[in-house]
Amino acid sequence: MQAETTSSRFPASDALLERARRVIPTGVWGHNRFPAFLSPGRYPVFARSAHGARFVDADGREYIDYVCGYGAMITGFANPEVDAAAARRMALGDCLNQPTETSVLLAERLTSMIPDMAWSGFGKNGSDAVSTAFLIARAHTGRRRVVCVNGAYHGSHSWCNWCNFGAGRPEEDSAMVLRVDWNDIAGLRALFEREGNDIAAVLMTPFHHPIGARAELPSEGWWPAVQATCREWGALLLIDDVRAGFRLDLAGSHHHFGFSPDLVCLSKALANTHPLSAVLGSERCREAAEQVFAAGTFWSASAPMAAALVNLEILSEPGRFEGMQERARALCDGLIGRAEAVGLTLEVTGPRTMPTLTFADDADNAVINAFAEAMVERGVFVHPSHNLFFSAAHGDEEVDETLQATSAALEAIAHVRAS
Ligand code: PMP
C-alpha cells in the first residue's frame, strides 16, 4: 500500500510512514496498525508531542484527545508533577538489580486504596498482569482452565487468543479458555456444571467493553451470580481492570459495582503514561503468589512507580476525580444533544469517563466512521471503533470546543446520514 501523499492533509505523517514501512513491519508496530488508524490521509499516523488533554501530530496539527494513549493518560500528557517524580527517581537509577523502596511505597498505597487487596506485584503491561493473575489462580487451585467473556480483550499473549487476531496463532494456544456471553448467568452456571472441576478462574472486565461494539454494564444479578458461582466451585475471580481502572472508582471498579474479587489487574492509567502494571491479590492468594515464577527484566524499574505514586496522589486530591466525572457527563450529554438536534440517535454506552459511541441504524458503521473522521478534521481526536477515554486534564474549555466541533462535524456528514 502506498501512502496517499498527493491529496493528504498529513504530508509529514505520510512521509514518515513511507520511511517506516521499510524498517518496521506495516510501518506501525502493535495495536495502531489496525485499519481505523492506519489510514494515511484520513488520520495522522504519527504524533509529535502531547500536553494536558491535547496532542500535536507529525504535521503540527493540534487535537483535543479522547484516546488518551488508549487509556494510559489520566492526569494529563507530560504532567509536570508526575514526570518530575519519574525524573527524580531516574536520576537515582531506574532499573537496578534490586527493587527499591518505591515498590514498597506503591504496594502500600495500592493495598490501602483498594479494598480486600493485601499485596501487589508489578509488571510493565496489562498483558503481564493478567497472565500473572491467571498463573496464580492455577497455582492456587491446581486446575487449568479459565472462563472469559466472548469479545473481551485481555492482552496479546497467546493464551488469550480468541478474538481472531489472525496469523501465527494455532487454536491450541487458547485451548484452556472457556467462553461465556456477558450477563449470561445460566450460561456461566452451565459451563461450571460441565467443566467446574478444572476451572481455576473466571477472568472478566468490570463491565463489558468490546472493541467495535456497544459497551454493556453488568445486569443487577451478574456480579453476585459470578461471585457465588466462583465460591461454590472453588474458582478464583480475576478482575481485569487494566482499561477501566481509576476511571470508575479510585478504590477499583469492583468497588464501584459492589463485589469482591480475588485478584485485580491494573495498568494503563496507573502511572499516567509511564509503563507499569500491577496484579493485586487477597490474603488467600498470597501463598500461590509466593510460589509462582513470573518475571521481567524491567518489572521492578522504579521511575514508573514513582510516577504512579504522584499520579494517584493527584487523582485523590479533593474534587479531582469528581470533576472528571462531571465534565465527562457534560460531554456525553452534549454529544447526545447535538446529535438529536440534527435528527440522529447517538448511543453512548459504558461509563461516561470511557464512553463508546455508536449511532442507531448504522449497521455498516458508515455514520460513526464519517463522524470520527469529521471530528479529527476539526481537531478532536476520536476513535471510530474503540471506547473513548476522558481524563482529569479535560477541562470545560475542551468540552466546549469538542461540542462546537461536534455540531460542525454532524453538519459536514449530512450526506452520509441521508444515504
Ligand atoms: N486488558 C484489557 C481490558 C485491555 O484493554 C488491555 C489493553 N488494551 C489489556 C488487558 C492488555 O494490556 P497491554 O496492552 O498493556 O498488554
Coordinates of C-alpha atoms and ligand atoms in Angstrom, one line a residue:
M1 CA 0.0 0.0 0.0
Q2 CA 1.4 3.4 -1.0
A3 CA 0.9 6.4 1.3
E4 CA -1.6 8.9 -0.4
T5 CA 0.8 11.8 -0.4
T6 CA -0.8 13.9 -3.1
S7 CA -4.2 14.8 -1.5
S8 CA -3.3 14.0 2.1
R9 CA -3.8 16.5 4.8
F10 CA -0.9 14.8 6.6
P11 CA 2.2 15.0 4.4
A12 CA 4.8 14.8 7.2
S13 CA 3.0 11.8 8.8
D14 CA 2.6 10.1 5.4
A15 CA 6.3 10.6 4.6
L16 CA 7.2 9.1 7.9
L17 CA 5.0 6.2 7.2
E18 CA 6.8 5.5 3.9
R19 CA 10.1 5.5 5.7
A20 CA 8.8 3.4 8.5
R21 CA 7.4 0.7 6.2
R22 CA 11.0 0.0 5.1
V23 CA 12.2 -0.8 8.6
I24 CA 9.1 -1.6 10.7
P25 CA 6.6 -4.2 9.5
T26 CA 3.5 -2.2 8.3
G27 CA 5.3 0.9 9.4
V28 CA 3.5 0.9 12.8
W29 CA 4.1 -1.8 15.4
G30 CA 1.3 -3.1 17.6
H31 CA -2.3 -2.0 18.0
N32 CA -2.2 1.2 16.0
R33 CA -1.6 -0.9 12.8
F34 CA -5.3 -1.7 12.7
P35 CA -7.1 -0.2 9.7
A36 CA -9.0 2.5 11.5
F37 CA -5.9 4.4 12.4
L38 CA -3.5 3.2 9.7
S39 CA -5.4 5.2 7.1
P40 CA -3.0 7.7 5.5
G41 CA -4.7 10.9 4.6
R42 CA -7.6 10.3 7.0
Y43 CA -5.9 10.1 10.3
P44 CA -2.5 11.2 11.4
V45 CA -0.4 8.1 11.7
F46 CA 2.5 9.8 13.7
A47 CA 2.4 12.2 16.6
R48 CA 5.0 14.7 17.7
S49 CA 4.1 15.8 21.2
A50 CA 1.4 16.0 23.8
H51 CA 0.5 18.2 26.8
G52 CA -2.5 18.1 29.1
A53 CA -5.5 16.8 27.1
R54 CA -4.1 17.7 23.7
F55 CA -1.5 16.3 21.3
V56 CA 0.2 17.6 18.2
D57 CA 0.6 15.3 15.1
A58 CA 3.7 15.0 13.0
D59 CA 2.3 17.8 10.7
G60 CA 1.9 20.2 13.6
R61 CA -1.9 20.0 13.9
E62 CA -3.3 20.1 17.4
Y63 CA -6.1 17.9 18.7
I64 CA -8.2 17.5 21.8
D65 CA -7.5 13.9 22.5
Y66 CA -10.1 11.3 23.5
V67 CA -8.0 8.2 23.0
C68 CA -5.5 9.3 25.8
G69 CA -2.8 6.8 24.8
Y70 CA -5.5 4.1 24.9
G71 CA -6.2 5.0 28.4
A72 CA -2.7 5.4 29.7
M73 CA -3.2 9.2 30.3
I74 CA -5.5 10.3 33.1
T75 CA -3.9 13.3 34.7
G76 CA -2.6 14.9 31.5
F77 CA 0.1 14.2 29.0
A78 CA 3.5 15.4 30.2
N79 CA 2.0 16.1 33.6
P80 CA 4.8 18.1 35.2
E81 CA 4.4 16.7 38.7
V82 CA 4.1 13.1 37.6
D83 CA 7.0 13.4 35.2
A84 CA 9.2 15.3 37.7
A85 CA 8.7 12.4 40.2
A86 CA 9.8 9.9 37.5
A87 CA 12.8 12.1 36.6
R88 CA 13.9 12.4 40.2
R89 CA 13.8 8.6 40.5
M90 CA 15.5 8.3 37.1
A91 CA 18.4 10.4 38.4
L92 CA 19.0 7.8 41.1
G93 CA 18.8 4.9 38.7
D94 CA 15.7 3.4 37.3
C95 CA 16.1 -0.3 36.6
L96 CA 18.6 -1.6 39.2
N97 CA 19.4 -5.2 40.2
Q98 CA 17.2 -5.0 43.3
P99 CA 13.8 -3.3 43.7
T100 CA 13.8 0.0 45.6
E101 CA 11.7 1.3 48.4
T102 CA 9.4 2.9 45.8
S103 CA 7.9 -0.5 45.1
V104 CA 7.1 -1.0 48.7
L105 CA 5.5 2.5 48.9
L106 CA 3.4 1.8 45.8
A107 CA 2.3 -1.6 47.1
E108 CA 1.4 0.0 50.4
R109 CA -0.6 2.8 48.6
L110 CA -2.5 0.4 46.3
T111 CA -3.4 -2.0 49.0
S112 CA -4.7 0.8 51.2
M113 CA -6.7 2.3 48.3
I114 CA -8.3 -0.9 47.0
P115 CA -10.4 -2.9 49.4
D116 CA -9.7 -6.6 50.1
M117 CA -6.3 -6.5 48.3
A118 CA -3.5 -7.5 50.7
W119 CA -0.5 -7.5 48.3
S120 CA 0.7 -6.3 45.0
G121 CA 3.2 -7.5 42.3
F122 CA 4.3 -5.4 39.3
G123 CA 4.8 -5.7 35.6
K124 CA 5.0 -3.5 32.5
N125 CA 1.9 -4.2 30.5
G126 CA -1.7 -5.2 31.1
S127 CA -0.9 -8.5 29.4
D128 CA 1.8 -9.2 32.1
A129 CA -0.6 -8.5 34.9
V130 CA -3.5 -10.6 33.5
S131 CA -1.2 -13.6 32.6
T132 CA 0.4 -13.5 36.1
A133 CA -3.0 -13.4 37.7
F134 CA -4.1 -16.5 35.7
L135 CA -0.8 -18.2 36.7
I136 CA -1.5 -17.5 40.4
A137 CA -5.1 -18.8 40.1
R138 CA -3.8 -22.0 38.5
A139 CA -1.2 -22.4 41.3
H140 CA -3.8 -21.7 44.0
T141 CA -6.4 -24.2 42.6
G142 CA -4.3 -26.8 40.9
R143 CA -6.7 -26.5 37.9
R144 CA -6.0 -25.5 34.4
R145 CA -8.9 -23.6 32.8
V146 CA -10.1 -20.0 32.7
V147 CA -13.6 -18.6 31.9
C148 CA -13.7 -15.4 29.8
V149 CA -16.4 -13.4 28.2
N150 CA -16.9 -13.6 24.4
G151 CA -15.5 -10.5 22.7
A152 CA -13.4 -9.3 25.7
Y153 CA -9.8 -8.4 25.2
H154 CA -7.3 -9.3 27.9
G155 CA -4.0 -8.8 26.1
S156 CA -1.9 -10.0 23.2
H157 CA -0.4 -13.1 24.9
S158 CA -1.1 -16.3 23.0
W159 CA -3.3 -18.0 25.7
C160 CA -5.9 -15.2 25.3
N161 CA -6.1 -15.6 21.6
W162 CA -9.8 -16.0 21.0
C163 CA -10.6 -12.7 19.3
N164 CA -9.3 -13.8 15.8
F165 CA -6.1 -12.0 15.9
G166 CA -5.0 -13.9 12.9
A167 CA -1.7 -15.3 11.7
G168 CA 0.6 -17.4 13.9
R169 CA -1.9 -18.4 16.5
P170 CA -3.0 -22.0 16.5
E171 CA -6.3 -22.7 18.3
E172 CA -4.4 -24.9 20.8
D173 CA -2.8 -21.8 22.3
S174 CA -6.2 -20.8 23.8
A175 CA -7.5 -24.3 24.4
M176 CA -7.6 -23.5 28.2
V177 CA -10.1 -20.7 27.7
L178 CA -13.8 -21.3 28.1
R179 CA -16.2 -18.6 26.9
V180 CA -19.5 -17.3 28.0
D181 CA -21.6 -14.3 27.0
W182 CA -21.6 -11.2 29.1
N183 CA -24.5 -11.2 31.6
D184 CA -25.4 -14.8 30.8
I185 CA -25.8 -16.2 34.3
A186 CA -27.4 -19.5 33.1
G187 CA -24.5 -20.0 30.5
L188 CA -21.9 -19.4 33.2
R189 CA -23.6 -22.0 35.6
A190 CA -23.8 -24.5 32.7
L191 CA -20.1 -24.1 32.0
F192 CA -19.3 -24.8 35.6
E193 CA -21.6 -27.8 35.7
R194 CA -19.7 -29.2 32.7
E195 CA -16.1 -28.2 33.5
G196 CA -16.1 -26.8 37.1
N197 CA -13.6 -29.2 38.5
D198 CA -11.0 -27.9 36.0
I199 CA -11.8 -24.2 36.2
A200 CA -9.1 -22.2 38.0
A201 CA -10.5 -18.8 37.4
V202 CA -13.1 -16.5 36.0
L203 CA -11.4 -13.6 34.3
M204 CA -13.6 -10.6 33.4
T205 CA -13.5 -6.9 32.9
P206 CA -15.7 -4.9 35.4
F207 CA -18.1 -4.0 32.6
H208 CA -18.1 -5.3 29.1
H209 CA -16.1 -3.1 26.7
P210 CA -15.6 -5.0 23.5
I211 CA -13.9 -3.3 20.6
G212 CA -16.1 -2.4 17.7
A213 CA -19.4 -2.9 19.7
R214 CA -21.5 -1.2 22.3
A215 CA -20.4 -1.4 25.9
E216 CA -22.6 -3.3 28.3
L217 CA -22.9 -2.7 32.0
P218 CA -23.4 -5.6 34.4
S219 CA -27.1 -6.6 34.9
E220 CA -28.2 -6.4 38.5
G221 CA -27.7 -10.1 39.3
W222 CA -24.5 -10.6 37.3
W223 CA -21.7 -9.9 39.8
P224 CA -23.5 -11.6 42.7
A225 CA -24.0 -14.7 40.5
V226 CA -20.4 -14.7 39.2
Q227 CA -19.0 -14.3 42.7
A228 CA -21.3 -17.0 44.1
T229 CA -20.5 -19.5 41.3
C230 CA -16.8 -19.0 41.8
R231 CA -17.2 -19.6 45.6
E232 CA -19.3 -22.6 45.1
W233 CA -16.8 -24.3 42.8
G234 CA -13.6 -23.0 44.4
A235 CA -12.5 -20.9 41.4
L236 CA -10.9 -17.5 41.8
L237 CA -12.4 -14.3 40.5
L238 CA -9.9 -12.2 38.5
I239 CA -10.8 -8.7 37.5
D240 CA -9.1 -7.2 34.5
D241 CA -9.3 -3.5 35.5
V242 CA -6.5 -2.7 33.0
R243 CA -8.7 -0.4 30.9
A244 CA -11.3 0.8 33.3
G245 CA -9.0 1.2 36.4
F246 CA -9.2 4.6 38.1
R247 CA -11.9 5.9 35.7
L248 CA -14.9 4.5 37.6
D249 CA -13.6 4.4 41.1
L250 CA -10.3 5.0 42.8
A251 CA -10.9 2.0 45.0
G252 CA -11.2 -0.2 41.9
S253 CA -14.0 -0.8 39.5
H254 CA -15.2 -3.8 41.5
H255 CA -15.8 -1.4 44.4
H256 CA -17.9 0.7 42.1
F257 CA -20.1 -2.3 41.2
G258 CA -20.1 -3.7 44.8
F259 CA -18.4 -7.1 44.6
S260 CA -15.2 -8.6 45.9
P261 CA -12.7 -10.3 43.6
D262 CA -9.6 -12.4 44.5
L263 CA -7.2 -10.8 42.1
V264 CA -7.2 -7.4 40.4
C265 CA -5.1 -6.3 37.4
L266 CA -4.2 -2.7 36.8
S267 CA -2.2 -0.9 34.2
K268 CA -2.9 1.9 31.7
A269 CA -3.8 4.9 33.8
L270 CA -1.9 3.6 36.9
A271 CA 1.3 5.6 36.2
N272 CA -0.1 8.2 33.7
T273 CA 1.6 7.1 30.5
H274 CA 4.6 5.6 32.3
P275 CA 4.9 1.8 31.7
L276 CA 3.6 -0.1 34.7
S277 CA 1.1 -2.7 35.6
A278 CA 0.1 -4.3 38.9
V279 CA -1.5 -7.5 40.0
L280 CA -3.1 -7.2 43.4
G281 CA -4.4 -10.1 45.4
S282 CA -6.4 -11.1 48.5
E283 CA -4.7 -12.7 51.5
R284 CA -5.9 -16.2 50.5
C285 CA -3.9 -15.9 47.2
R286 CA -0.7 -14.8 48.8
E287 CA 0.8 -18.3 49.1
A288 CA 0.2 -19.1 45.4
A289 CA 1.7 -15.7 44.5
E290 CA 4.8 -16.6 46.5
Q291 CA 5.1 -19.9 44.7
V292 CA 4.8 -18.9 41.0
F293 CA 7.6 -17.7 38.8
A294 CA 6.6 -14.6 37.0
A295 CA 9.3 -12.2 36.0
G296 CA 10.5 -9.5 33.6
T297 CA 13.9 -7.7 33.5
F298 CA 12.2 -4.3 33.7
W299 CA 9.4 -5.2 36.1
S300 CA 11.0 -3.6 39.2
A301 CA 12.1 -0.4 37.5
S302 CA 11.4 2.4 39.9
A303 CA 10.7 5.5 37.8
P304 CA 7.2 4.4 36.6
M305 CA 6.4 3.5 40.2
A306 CA 7.4 7.0 41.4
A307 CA 5.2 8.4 38.6
A308 CA 2.3 6.2 39.8
L309 CA 2.6 7.4 43.4
V310 CA 2.3 11.0 42.4
N311 CA -0.4 10.2 39.8
L312 CA -2.5 8.5 42.5
E313 CA -1.9 11.4 44.8
I314 CA -3.2 13.9 42.2
L315 CA -6.3 11.8 41.5
S316 CA -7.0 11.6 45.2
E317 CA -7.0 15.4 45.7
P318 CA -10.4 16.6 46.8
G319 CA -12.7 17.2 43.9
R320 CA -10.3 16.0 41.2
F321 CA -12.0 12.7 40.5
E322 CA -15.5 14.1 40.9
G323 CA -14.7 17.0 38.5
M324 CA -13.5 14.4 35.9
Q325 CA -16.8 12.5 36.3
E326 CA -18.9 15.7 36.0
R327 CA -17.2 17.0 32.9
A328 CA -17.4 13.6 31.3
R329 CA -21.1 13.5 31.9
A330 CA -21.5 17.1 30.5
L331 CA -19.6 16.0 27.4
C332 CA -21.7 12.9 26.8
D333 CA -25.0 14.7 27.4
G334 CA -23.8 17.4 25.0
L335 CA -22.8 14.9 22.3
I336 CA -26.2 13.2 22.6
G337 CA -28.0 16.6 22.4
R338 CA -26.0 17.8 19.4
A339 CA -26.9 14.6 17.5
E340 CA -30.5 14.8 18.5
A341 CA -30.6 18.4 17.1
V342 CA -29.9 17.0 13.6
G343 CA -32.2 14.0 14.0
L344 CA -29.6 11.4 14.9
T345 CA -29.6 9.0 17.8
L346 CA -26.1 8.8 19.2
E347 CA -25.8 6.0 21.6
V348 CA -23.3 6.5 24.4
T349 CA -22.7 3.2 26.2
G350 CA -20.5 2.4 29.2
P351 CA -19.4 4.8 32.0
R352 CA -19.1 8.4 31.0
T353 CA -15.4 8.6 31.5
M354 CA -14.9 5.8 28.9
P355 CA -17.8 6.1 26.6
T356 CA -18.4 4.0 23.5
L357 CA -20.1 6.0 20.7
T358 CA -22.3 4.3 18.1
F359 CA -25.2 5.6 16.1
A360 CA -28.6 3.9 15.8
D361 CA -29.4 2.4 12.4
D362 CA -25.8 2.4 11.4
A363 CA -25.2 -1.3 10.7
D364 CA -22.3 -0.7 8.3
N365 CA -20.7 1.9 10.6
A366 CA -20.8 4.5 7.8
V367 CA -22.1 7.2 10.1
I368 CA -19.7 6.6 13.0
N369 CA -16.7 6.3 10.6
A370 CA -17.6 9.5 8.9
F371 CA -18.3 11.3 12.2
A372 CA -14.9 10.3 13.7
E373 CA -13.1 11.5 10.5
A374 CA -15.0 14.7 10.5
M375 CA -14.1 15.3 14.2
V376 CA -10.5 14.6 13.5
E377 CA -10.6 17.1 10.7
R378 CA -11.9 19.6 13.2
G379 CA -9.2 19.0 15.8
V380 CA -10.9 16.5 18.0
F381 CA -9.3 13.0 18.1
V382 CA -11.9 10.3 18.5
H383 CA -11.6 6.6 17.6
P384 CA -14.4 5.2 15.4
S385 CA -14.5 1.7 16.9
H386 CA -12.8 1.8 20.4
N387 CA -14.2 3.3 23.5
L388 CA -13.0 6.8 24.2
F389 CA -11.3 7.9 27.4
F390 CA -11.9 11.1 29.3
S391 CA -9.3 12.4 31.7
A392 CA -8.8 14.8 34.6
A393 CA -7.0 17.0 32.2
H394 CA -10.0 17.6 30.1
G395 CA -11.5 20.9 31.3
D396 CA -14.6 22.9 30.5
E397 CA -12.7 24.5 27.6
E398 CA -12.0 21.2 26.0
V399 CA -15.6 20.1 26.5
D400 CA -17.0 23.3 24.9
E401 CA -14.6 23.1 22.0
T402 CA -15.5 19.5 21.4
L403 CA -19.2 20.2 21.4
Q404 CA -18.7 23.0 18.9
A405 CA -16.7 20.7 16.7
T406 CA -19.4 18.1 17.1
S407 CA -22.1 20.3 15.6
A408 CA -19.9 21.2 12.7
A409 CA -18.9 17.6 12.1
L410 CA -22.5 16.4 12.1
E411 CA -23.4 19.2 9.6
A412 CA -20.5 18.1 7.4
I413 CA -21.6 14.5 7.3
A414 CA -25.2 15.2 6.3
H415 CA -24.7 13.4 3.0
V416 CA -23.7 10.2 4.8
R417 CA -26.6 10.5 7.2
A418 CA -29.0 10.9 4.4
S419 CA -27.8 7.9 2.4
Ligands
PMP1 N1 -6.9 -6.0 29.4 C1 -7.7 -5.0 28.9 C2 -9.1 -4.9 29.3 C3 -7.1 -4.1 27.9 O1 -7.9 -3.2 27.4 C4 -5.8 -4.3 27.5 C5 -5.1 -3.4 26.5 N2 -6.0 -2.7 25.7 C6 -5.0 -5.3 28.1 C7 -5.6 -6.2 29.1 C8 -3.6 -5.6 27.7 O2 -2.8 -4.5 28.2 P1 -1.4 -4.2 27.4 O3 -1.7 -3.8 26.1 O4 -0.8 -3.2 28.3 O5 -0.7 -5.5 27.5

